[in-house]
């Protein structure tokens, strides 16, 4: 997941609670959230909560399937059959994550067609990290290590999200994400330990390009994060953007040491007093530029998605025809 940073669109105003009955429902809803309880699809929920979740879960689903594209570039060029099999499995997992998440969002009353339409029309967001190019094989390893690694940091707290269908989807997704992170780290470790100087330089170059965008995955600083406070109150979000980012930096700085790469931040330094790594300023102008559609690959990614959707039309038709035939057989 790739959720926190995408929560950037204009907030819908909460509808004023009007009737006494609604006030009672609201009171019960709040009490359940305050107790740390879960909300199921059939339960009453405020419209603003529903809309916030649809936005977040659908953006998350879109990120999973758009995230298949940069890595898909490398399936035919993976250096060994083993790496190719691993990469294929990983990309297929991401497609599965999209499926669980679209299904979770559908329980809130929005159809998958509506969500896909919004993505293809450019009305819906997905994680900006996938608007960066994958220039070398090392990028595939770095995506696993840093991008899936940041995704895990973001997603583990979502396993306790107050909306139960989302939380259940996240439990399964997180298990697979940890495999993704490790396969990336392992691929890099092989290049750093047994590789040539050129391969080590390739890994360092990929780390240099992906480090800062991966820190942006946690979203804007807490003070500028539009939906954070409400999402925290509702138990959708459990840990703030800045706290998650710090956690990620602390864990990753040590892994970089083991790997033998340098993180491209001259300010990165252990701070004994804080018990955390200090780090340099993040270029938020770049973040907003890419979120706004002007990243290196925004247009290419969207065009590829639309093309895949159009070219897959016959597959969807065939699957539906098969399902119809099966249900007719069963009825007979
Ligand atoms: Fe995923
Ligand atoms: Fe992943």
mmCIF file of C-alpha atoms and ligand atoms in Angstrom:
data_model
loop_
_atom_site.group_PDB
_atom_site.id
_atom_site.type_symbol
_atom_site.label_atom_id
_atom_site.label_comp_id
_atom_site.label_asym_id
_atom_site.label_seq_id
_atom_site.Cartn_x
_atom_site.Cartn_y
_atom_site.Cartn_z
ATOM 1 C CA UNK A 1 0.000 0.000 0.000
ATOM 2 C CA UNK A 2 0.644 2.812 -0.967
ATOM 3 C CA UNK A 3 -2.060 4.755 0.759
ATOM 4 C CA UNK A 4 -1.007 7.575 3.022
ATOM 5 C CA UNK A 5 0.447 9.856 0.425
ATOM 6 C CA UNK A 6 -2.529 9.628 -1.867
ATOM 7 C CA UNK A 7 -4.960 11.030 0.580
ATOM 8 C CA UNK A 8 -4.639 14.444 -0.946
ATOM 9 C CA UNK A 9 -7.880 15.288 -2.713
ATOM 10 C CA UNK A 10 -10.342 17.854 -1.410
ATOM 11 C CA UNK A 11 -12.246 16.798 1.680
ATOM 12 C CA UNK A 12 -15.971 16.187 1.328
ATOM 13 C CA UNK A 13 -17.848 18.018 4.001
ATOM 14 C CA UNK A 14 -19.504 15.731 6.547
ATOM 15 C CA UNK A 15 -23.254 15.887 6.091
ATOM 16 C CA UNK A 16 -25.024 17.443 9.017
ATOM 17 C CA UNK A 17 -26.745 14.849 11.169
ATOM 18 C CA UNK A 18 -30.436 15.684 11.044
ATOM 19 C CA UNK A 19 -32.831 13.253 12.674
ATOM 20 C CA UNK A 20 -32.820 11.891 16.215
ATOM 21 C CA UNK A 21 -32.512 8.392 14.823
ATOM 22 C CA UNK A 22 -29.398 9.409 12.914
ATOM 23 C CA UNK A 23 -27.958 11.026 16.010
ATOM 24 C CA UNK A 24 -28.407 7.755 17.883
ATOM 25 C CA UNK A 25 -26.745 5.792 15.053
ATOM 26 C CA UNK A 26 -23.878 8.270 15.063
ATOM 27 C CA UNK A 27 -23.496 7.950 18.818
ATOM 28 C CA UNK A 28 -23.287 4.148 18.539
ATOM 29 C CA UNK A 29 -20.835 4.374 15.650
ATOM 30 C CA UNK A 30 -18.552 6.736 17.593
ATOM 31 C CA UNK A 31 -18.746 4.546 20.695
ATOM 32 C CA UNK A 32 -17.705 1.492 18.725
ATOM 33 C CA UNK A 33 -14.769 3.331 17.151
ATOM 34 C CA UNK A 34 -13.712 4.676 20.566
ATOM 35 C CA UNK A 35 -13.746 1.113 21.936
ATOM 36 C CA UNK A 36 -11.406 0.045 19.150
ATOM 37 C CA UNK A 37 -14.175 -2.025 17.537
ATOM 38 C CA UNK A 38 -14.648 -2.824 13.858
ATOM 39 C CA UNK A 39 -17.271 -1.639 11.379
ATOM 40 C CA UNK A 40 -18.669 -4.212 8.938
ATOM 41 C CA UNK A 41 -20.174 -3.508 5.503
ATOM 42 C CA UNK A 42 -23.749 -4.035 6.754
ATOM 43 C CA UNK A 43 -23.308 -1.611 9.684
ATOM 44 C CA UNK A 44 -24.505 1.979 9.604
ATOM 45 C CA UNK A 45 -21.711 4.463 9.012
ATOM 46 C CA UNK A 46 -21.550 8.212 8.401
ATOM 47 C CA UNK A 47 -21.395 9.181 4.738
ATOM 48 C CA UNK A 48 -18.066 10.976 5.215
ATOM 49 C CA UNK A 49 -16.493 7.808 6.677
ATOM 50 C CA UNK A 50 -17.792 5.791 3.702
ATOM 51 C CA UNK A 51 -16.459 8.304 1.168
ATOM 52 C CA UNK A 52 -13.074 8.557 2.882
ATOM 53 C CA UNK A 53 -12.725 4.780 2.760
ATOM 54 C CA UNK A 54 -13.825 4.479 -0.865
ATOM 55 C CA UNK A 55 -11.249 7.096 -1.820
ATOM 56 C CA UNK A 56 -8.465 5.492 0.186
ATOM 57 C CA UNK A 57 -9.164 1.850 -0.717
ATOM 58 C CA UNK A 58 -9.690 2.550 -4.415
ATOM 59 C CA UNK A 59 -6.495 4.631 -4.582
ATOM 60 C CA UNK A 60 -4.747 1.765 -2.881
ATOM 61 C CA UNK A 61 -6.196 -0.746 -5.376
ATOM 62 C CA UNK A 62 -5.169 1.445 -8.325
ATOM 63 C CA UNK A 63 -1.640 1.659 -6.906
ATOM 64 C CA UNK A 64 -1.355 -2.111 -6.791
ATOM 65 C CA UNK A 65 -2.254 -2.554 -10.450
ATOM 66 C CA UNK A 66 -0.367 0.478 -11.776
ATOM 67 C CA UNK A 67 2.578 -0.757 -9.693
ATOM 68 C CA UNK A 68 2.688 -3.859 -11.876
ATOM 69 C CA UNK A 69 3.771 -1.759 -14.871
ATOM 70 C CA UNK A 70 7.273 -0.529 -13.930
ATOM 71 C CA UNK A 71 8.326 -4.034 -12.888
ATOM 72 C CA UNK A 72 6.569 -5.673 -15.819
ATOM 73 C CA UNK A 73 9.150 -3.907 -17.983
ATOM 74 C CA UNK A 74 11.788 -6.283 -16.615
ATOM 75 C CA UNK A 75 10.103 -9.685 -16.880
ATOM 76 C CA UNK A 76 11.638 -10.435 -20.269
ATOM 77 C CA UNK A 77 15.030 -9.049 -19.230
ATOM 78 C CA UNK A 78 15.472 -10.674 -15.814
ATOM 79 C CA UNK A 79 19.054 -12.011 -15.573
ATOM 80 C CA UNK A 80 18.188 -15.634 -14.693
ATOM 81 C CA UNK A 81 15.220 -17.980 -14.895
ATOM 82 C CA UNK A 82 14.991 -17.965 -11.082
ATOM 83 C CA UNK A 83 14.773 -14.161 -10.967
ATOM 84 C CA UNK A 84 12.226 -14.177 -13.761
ATOM 85 C CA UNK A 85 10.018 -16.671 -11.865
ATOM 86 C CA UNK A 86 10.293 -14.604 -8.667
ATOM 87 C CA UNK A 87 9.464 -11.366 -10.466
ATOM 88 C CA UNK A 88 6.476 -12.916 -12.232
ATOM 89 C CA UNK A 89 5.152 -14.232 -8.898
ATOM 90 C CA UNK A 90 5.606 -10.844 -7.278
ATOM 91 C CA UNK A 91 3.820 -8.959 -10.060
ATOM 92 C CA UNK A 92 1.009 -11.495 -9.965
ATOM 93 C CA UNK A 93 0.716 -10.897 -6.192
ATOM 94 C CA UNK A 94 0.254 -7.179 -6.871
ATOM 95 C CA UNK A 95 -2.591 -7.968 -9.258
ATOM 96 C CA UNK A 96 -4.128 -10.077 -6.488
ATOM 97 C CA UNK A 97 -3.762 -7.198 -4.021
ATOM 98 C CA UNK A 98 -5.661 -4.997 -6.452
ATOM 99 C CA UNK A 99 -8.393 -7.633 -6.596
ATOM 100 C CA UNK A 100 -8.802 -7.910 -2.784
ATOM 101 C CA UNK A 101 -8.877 -4.135 -2.488
ATOM 102 C CA UNK A 102 -11.379 -3.491 -5.280
ATOM 103 C CA UNK A 103 -13.554 -6.143 -3.633
ATOM 104 C CA UNK A 104 -13.204 -4.418 -0.237
ATOM 105 C CA UNK A 105 -14.127 -1.046 -1.784
ATOM 106 C CA UNK A 106 -17.138 -2.608 -3.520
ATOM 107 C CA UNK A 107 -18.592 -3.518 -0.099
ATOM 108 C CA UNK A 108 -19.004 0.253 0.382
ATOM 109 C CA UNK A 109 -21.346 0.520 -2.584
ATOM 110 C CA UNK A 110 -19.034 1.612 -5.419
ATOM 111 C CA UNK A 111 -18.677 -0.735 -8.380
ATOM 112 C CA UNK A 112 -15.347 -1.822 -9.761
ATOM 113 C CA UNK A 113 -16.304 -0.389 -13.160
ATOM 114 C CA UNK A 114 -16.845 3.029 -11.569
ATOM 115 C CA UNK A 115 -13.438 2.868 -9.887
ATOM 116 C CA UNK A 116 -11.630 1.708 -13.035
ATOM 117 C CA UNK A 117 -13.394 4.421 -15.043
ATOM 118 C CA UNK A 118 -12.183 7.058 -12.597
ATOM 119 C CA UNK A 119 -8.613 5.753 -12.867
ATOM 120 C CA UNK A 120 -8.626 5.666 -16.654
ATOM 121 C CA UNK A 121 -10.217 9.095 -16.933
ATOM 122 C CA UNK A 122 -7.445 10.524 -14.718
ATOM 123 C CA UNK A 123 -9.896 11.441 -11.943
ATOM 124 C CA UNK A 124 -8.478 8.955 -9.422
ATOM 125 C CA UNK A 125 -5.029 8.981 -7.887
ATOM 126 C CA UNK A 126 -2.551 6.167 -7.375
ATOM 127 C CA UNK A 127 0.751 6.211 -5.557
ATOM 128 C CA UNK A 128 3.153 8.639 -7.213
ATOM 129 C CA UNK A 129 6.096 6.308 -6.716
ATOM 130 C CA UNK A 130 4.979 4.399 -9.808
ATOM 131 C CA UNK A 131 5.477 7.463 -11.972
ATOM 132 C CA UNK A 132 9.242 6.977 -11.823
ATOM 133 C CA UNK A 133 11.028 4.877 -14.468
ATOM 134 C CA UNK A 134 12.818 1.534 -13.946
ATOM 135 C CA UNK A 135 16.058 2.105 -15.807
ATOM 136 C CA UNK A 136 18.103 -0.963 -14.818
ATOM 137 C CA UNK A 137 17.723 -4.430 -13.298
ATOM 138 C CA UNK A 138 18.885 -2.967 -9.983
ATOM 139 C CA UNK A 139 15.715 -0.853 -9.949
ATOM 140 C CA UNK A 140 13.670 -4.036 -9.590
ATOM 141 C CA UNK A 141 15.639 -4.978 -6.472
ATOM 142 C CA UNK A 142 15.434 -1.458 -5.080
ATOM 143 C CA UNK A 143 11.667 -1.343 -5.642
ATOM 144 C CA UNK A 144 11.341 -4.529 -3.574
ATOM 145 C CA UNK A 145 13.622 -3.269 -0.831
ATOM 146 C CA UNK A 146 12.526 0.388 -0.584
ATOM 147 C CA UNK A 147 9.089 0.670 -2.208
ATOM 148 C CA UNK A 148 7.621 -2.566 -0.889
ATOM 149 C CA UNK A 149 9.476 -1.870 2.374
ATOM 150 C CA UNK A 150 7.795 1.542 2.710
ATOM 151 C CA UNK A 151 4.504 -0.059 1.714
ATOM 152 C CA UNK A 152 4.817 -2.555 4.594
ATOM 153 C CA UNK A 153 5.430 0.260 7.089
ATOM 154 C CA UNK A 154 2.308 1.976 5.795
ATOM 155 C CA UNK A 155 0.205 -1.131 5.612
ATOM 156 C CA UNK A 156 0.862 -3.034 8.811
ATOM 157 C CA UNK A 157 -1.135 -0.462 10.859
ATOM 158 C CA UNK A 158 -3.973 -0.824 8.310
ATOM 159 C CA UNK A 159 -4.454 -4.431 9.456
ATOM 160 C CA UNK A 160 -6.117 -2.777 12.487
ATOM 161 C CA UNK A 161 -8.141 -0.299 10.424
ATOM 162 C CA UNK A 162 -11.644 0.200 11.829
ATOM 163 C CA UNK A 163 -13.298 -0.907 8.567
ATOM 164 C CA UNK A 164 -13.141 -4.694 8.859
ATOM 165 C CA UNK A 165 -13.209 -5.726 5.156
ATOM 166 C CA UNK A 166 -10.209 -3.441 4.514
ATOM 167 C CA UNK A 167 -8.390 -4.711 7.603
ATOM 168 C CA UNK A 168 -8.923 -8.344 6.541
ATOM 169 C CA UNK A 169 -7.620 -7.655 3.028
ATOM 170 C CA UNK A 170 -4.560 -5.968 4.514
ATOM 171 C CA UNK A 171 -3.598 -8.958 6.669
ATOM 172 C CA UNK A 172 -3.213 -11.125 3.600
ATOM 173 C CA UNK A 173 -1.512 -8.381 1.599
ATOM 174 C CA UNK A 174 1.071 -7.676 4.311
ATOM 175 C CA UNK A 175 2.206 -11.305 4.371
ATOM 176 C CA UNK A 176 2.940 -11.140 0.674
ATOM 177 C CA UNK A 177 4.566 -7.718 0.877
ATOM 178 C CA UNK A 178 7.202 -9.018 3.259
ATOM 179 C CA UNK A 179 8.171 -11.616 0.639
ATOM 180 C CA UNK A 180 8.403 -8.772 -1.900
ATOM 181 C CA UNK A 181 10.690 -6.766 0.325
ATOM 182 C CA UNK A 182 12.996 -9.711 0.970
ATOM 183 C CA UNK A 183 13.259 -10.777 -2.666
ATOM 184 C CA UNK A 184 14.334 -7.241 -3.554
ATOM 185 C CA UNK A 185 16.908 -7.075 -0.792
ATOM 186 C CA UNK A 186 18.209 -10.520 -1.721
ATOM 187 C CA UNK A 187 18.618 -9.565 -5.387
ATOM 188 C CA UNK A 188 20.618 -6.488 -4.344
ATOM 189 C CA UNK A 189 22.716 -8.443 -1.861
ATOM 190 C CA UNK A 190 23.788 -10.879 -4.592
ATOM 191 C CA UNK A 191 24.890 -7.995 -6.817
ATOM 192 C CA UNK A 192 26.690 -6.178 -3.997
ATOM 193 C CA UNK A 193 28.504 -9.270 -2.654
ATOM 194 C CA UNK A 194 29.198 -11.378 -5.737
ATOM 195 C CA UNK A 195 28.776 -8.836 -8.509
ATOM 196 C CA UNK A 196 31.202 -6.787 -10.570
ATOM 197 C CA UNK A 197 32.099 -3.155 -9.871
ATOM 198 C CA UNK A 198 29.703 -2.153 -12.636
ATOM 199 C CA UNK A 199 26.866 -4.078 -10.957
ATOM 200 C CA UNK A 200 27.609 -2.476 -7.585
ATOM 201 C CA UNK A 201 27.584 0.947 -9.239
ATOM 202 C CA UNK A 202 24.239 0.072 -10.838
ATOM 203 C CA UNK A 203 22.771 -0.750 -7.419
ATOM 204 C CA UNK A 204 24.085 2.508 -5.940
ATOM 205 C CA UNK A 205 22.639 4.490 -8.850
ATOM 206 C CA UNK A 206 19.224 2.877 -8.365
ATOM 207 C CA UNK A 207 19.321 3.615 -4.620
ATOM 208 C CA UNK A 208 20.207 7.250 -5.368
ATOM 209 C CA UNK A 209 17.165 7.619 -7.610
ATOM 210 C CA UNK A 210 14.601 5.787 -5.446
ATOM 211 C CA UNK A 211 15.537 6.917 -1.928
ATOM 212 C CA UNK A 212 13.793 10.297 -1.858
ATOM 213 C CA UNK A 213 10.639 9.238 -3.748
ATOM 214 C CA UNK A 214 10.276 6.304 -1.335
ATOM 215 C CA UNK A 215 10.332 8.732 1.631
ATOM 216 C CA UNK A 216 7.564 10.694 -0.092
ATOM 217 C CA UNK A 217 5.399 7.561 -0.064
ATOM 218 C CA UNK A 218 4.471 8.346 3.540
ATOM 219 C CA UNK A 219 2.733 11.495 2.407
ATOM 220 C CA UNK A 220 3.143 15.167 3.278
ATOM 221 C CA UNK A 221 4.325 16.248 6.739
ATOM 222 C CA UNK A 222 1.682 15.761 9.452
ATOM 223 C CA UNK A 223 0.923 19.476 9.609
ATOM 224 C CA UNK A 224 -0.012 19.567 5.903
ATOM 225 C CA UNK A 225 -1.824 16.238 5.647
ATOM 226 C CA UNK A 226 -5.434 17.183 4.877
ATOM 227 C CA UNK A 227 -7.296 14.071 6.007
ATOM 228 C CA UNK A 228 -4.950 12.760 8.671
ATOM 229 C CA UNK A 229 -6.663 14.061 11.796
ATOM 230 C CA UNK A 230 -10.119 12.779 10.821
ATOM 231 C CA UNK A 231 -8.733 9.428 9.644
ATOM 232 C CA UNK A 232 -6.870 9.017 12.949
ATOM 233 C CA UNK A 233 -10.029 9.783 14.906
ATOM 234 C CA UNK A 234 -11.932 7.163 12.902
ATOM 235 C CA UNK A 235 -9.288 4.503 13.390
ATOM 236 C CA UNK A 236 -8.656 4.293 9.649
ATOM 237 C CA UNK A 237 -5.146 5.528 10.186
ATOM 238 C CA UNK A 238 -3.215 4.546 13.316
ATOM 239 C CA UNK A 239 0.240 6.120 12.968
ATOM 240 C CA UNK A 240 1.049 9.554 11.528
ATOM 241 C CA UNK A 241 2.933 10.138 8.243
ATOM 242 C CA UNK A 242 6.004 11.579 9.966
ATOM 243 C CA UNK A 243 6.213 8.783 12.546
ATOM 244 C CA UNK A 244 5.975 6.111 9.853
ATOM 245 C CA UNK A 245 8.599 7.887 7.750
ATOM 246 C CA UNK A 246 10.985 8.016 10.728
ATOM 247 C CA UNK A 247 10.426 4.314 11.437
ATOM 248 C CA UNK A 248 11.203 3.480 7.831
ATOM 249 C CA UNK A 249 14.382 5.584 7.788
ATOM 250 C CA UNK A 250 15.631 4.025 11.030
ATOM 251 C CA UNK A 251 15.139 0.483 9.718
ATOM 252 C CA UNK A 252 16.447 1.178 6.222
ATOM 253 C CA UNK A 253 19.611 3.047 7.255
ATOM 254 C CA UNK A 254 20.834 -0.090 9.018
ATOM 255 C CA UNK A 255 19.917 -2.357 6.108
ATOM 256 C CA UNK A 256 21.844 -0.029 3.768
ATOM 257 C CA UNK A 257 24.915 -0.542 5.937
ATOM 258 C CA UNK A 258 24.669 -4.329 5.641
ATOM 259 C CA UNK A 259 24.126 -4.030 1.902
ATOM 260 C CA UNK A 260 27.103 -1.706 1.489
ATOM 261 C CA UNK A 261 25.283 1.145 -0.252
ATOM 262 C CA UNK A 262 25.174 4.812 0.708
ATOM 263 C CA UNK A 263 21.819 6.531 1.118
ATOM 264 C CA UNK A 264 21.981 9.834 -0.813
ATOM 265 C CA UNK A 265 21.456 12.164 2.131
ATOM 266 C CA UNK A 266 24.434 14.002 3.619
ATOM 267 C CA UNK A 267 22.328 14.862 6.696
ATOM 268 C CA UNK A 268 21.512 11.250 7.535
ATOM 269 C CA UNK A 269 23.033 10.661 10.948
ATOM 270 C CA UNK A 270 22.178 8.697 14.094
ATOM 271 C CA UNK A 271 20.937 10.996 16.845
ATOM 272 C CA UNK A 272 21.688 9.389 20.191
ATOM 273 C CA UNK A 273 19.451 11.779 22.092
ATOM 274 C CA UNK A 274 16.346 11.193 19.947
ATOM 275 C CA UNK A 275 17.088 7.515 19.428
ATOM 276 C CA UNK A 276 16.427 8.037 15.703
ATOM 277 C CA UNK A 277 18.255 8.962 12.523
ATOM 278 C CA UNK A 278 18.187 12.638 11.567
ATOM 279 C CA UNK A 279 17.650 13.263 7.853
ATOM 280 C CA UNK A 280 17.757 16.101 5.343
ATOM 281 C CA UNK A 281 14.866 18.098 3.843
ATOM 282 C CA UNK A 282 12.483 16.371 1.409
ATOM 283 C CA UNK A 283 11.699 18.138 -1.862
ATOM 284 C CA UNK A 284 7.934 18.523 -1.451
ATOM 285 C CA UNK A 285 7.723 20.583 -4.653
ATOM 286 C CA UNK A 286 8.730 17.453 -6.542
ATOM 287 C CA UNK A 287 6.141 15.416 -4.634
ATOM 288 C CA UNK A 288 3.297 17.794 -5.502
ATOM 289 C CA UNK A 289 4.458 18.042 -9.105
ATOM 290 C CA UNK A 290 4.305 14.256 -9.534
ATOM 291 C CA UNK A 291 0.992 13.970 -7.639
ATOM 292 C CA UNK A 292 -0.348 16.680 -9.967
ATOM 293 C CA UNK A 293 0.418 14.549 -13.027
ATOM 294 C CA UNK A 294 3.797 15.899 -14.114
ATOM 295 C CA UNK A 295 6.138 13.112 -13.038
ATOM 296 C CA UNK A 296 8.528 11.349 -15.419
ATOM 297 C CA UNK A 297 6.052 8.573 -16.357
ATOM 298 C CA UNK A 298 2.508 9.712 -15.405
ATOM 299 C CA UNK A 299 1.237 9.850 -18.983
ATOM 300 C CA UNK A 300 2.949 6.628 -20.017
ATOM 301 C CA UNK A 301 1.534 4.669 -17.064
ATOM 302 C CA UNK A 302 -2.019 5.808 -17.621
ATOM 303 C CA UNK A 303 -1.810 5.154 -21.356
ATOM 304 C CA UNK A 304 -0.471 1.643 -20.694
ATOM 305 C CA UNK A 305 -3.287 0.941 -18.229
ATOM 306 C CA UNK A 306 -5.960 2.055 -20.685
ATOM 307 C CA UNK A 307 -4.361 0.019 -23.473
ATOM 308 C CA UNK A 308 -4.234 -3.101 -21.272
ATOM 309 C CA UNK A 309 -7.894 -2.586 -20.372
ATOM 310 C CA UNK A 310 -8.956 -2.238 -24.006
ATOM 311 C CA UNK A 311 -6.876 -5.159 -25.207
ATOM 312 C CA UNK A 312 -8.235 -7.320 -22.405
ATOM 313 C CA UNK A 313 -11.841 -6.759 -23.360
ATOM 314 C CA UNK A 314 -12.150 -10.102 -25.163
ATOM 315 C CA UNK A 315 -10.810 -11.894 -22.066
ATOM 316 C CA UNK A 316 -13.452 -10.283 -19.848
ATOM 317 C CA UNK A 317 -16.162 -11.129 -22.386
ATOM 318 C CA UNK A 318 -14.989 -14.737 -22.635
ATOM 319 C CA UNK A 319 -14.892 -15.095 -18.834
ATOM 320 C CA UNK A 320 -18.420 -13.716 -18.513
ATOM 321 C CA UNK A 321 -19.708 -15.998 -21.304
ATOM 322 C CA UNK A 322 -18.101 -18.983 -19.577
ATOM 323 C CA UNK A 323 -19.645 -18.037 -16.237
ATOM 324 C CA UNK A 324 -23.078 -17.707 -17.893
ATOM 325 C CA UNK A 325 -22.706 -21.124 -19.500
ATOM 326 C CA UNK A 326 -21.680 -22.696 -16.190
ATOM 327 C CA UNK A 327 -24.642 -21.206 -14.311
ATOM 328 C CA UNK A 328 -27.033 -22.348 -17.071
ATOM 329 C CA UNK A 329 -25.594 -25.865 -16.795
ATOM 330 C CA UNK A 330 -26.026 -25.817 -13.027
ATOM 331 C CA UNK A 331 -29.600 -24.568 -13.348
ATOM 332 C CA UNK A 332 -30.377 -27.363 -15.839
HETATM 333 FE FE1 LIG B 1 1.081 -5.015 -3.140
HETATM 334 FE FE1 LIG B 2 4.413 -5.554 -3.154
#
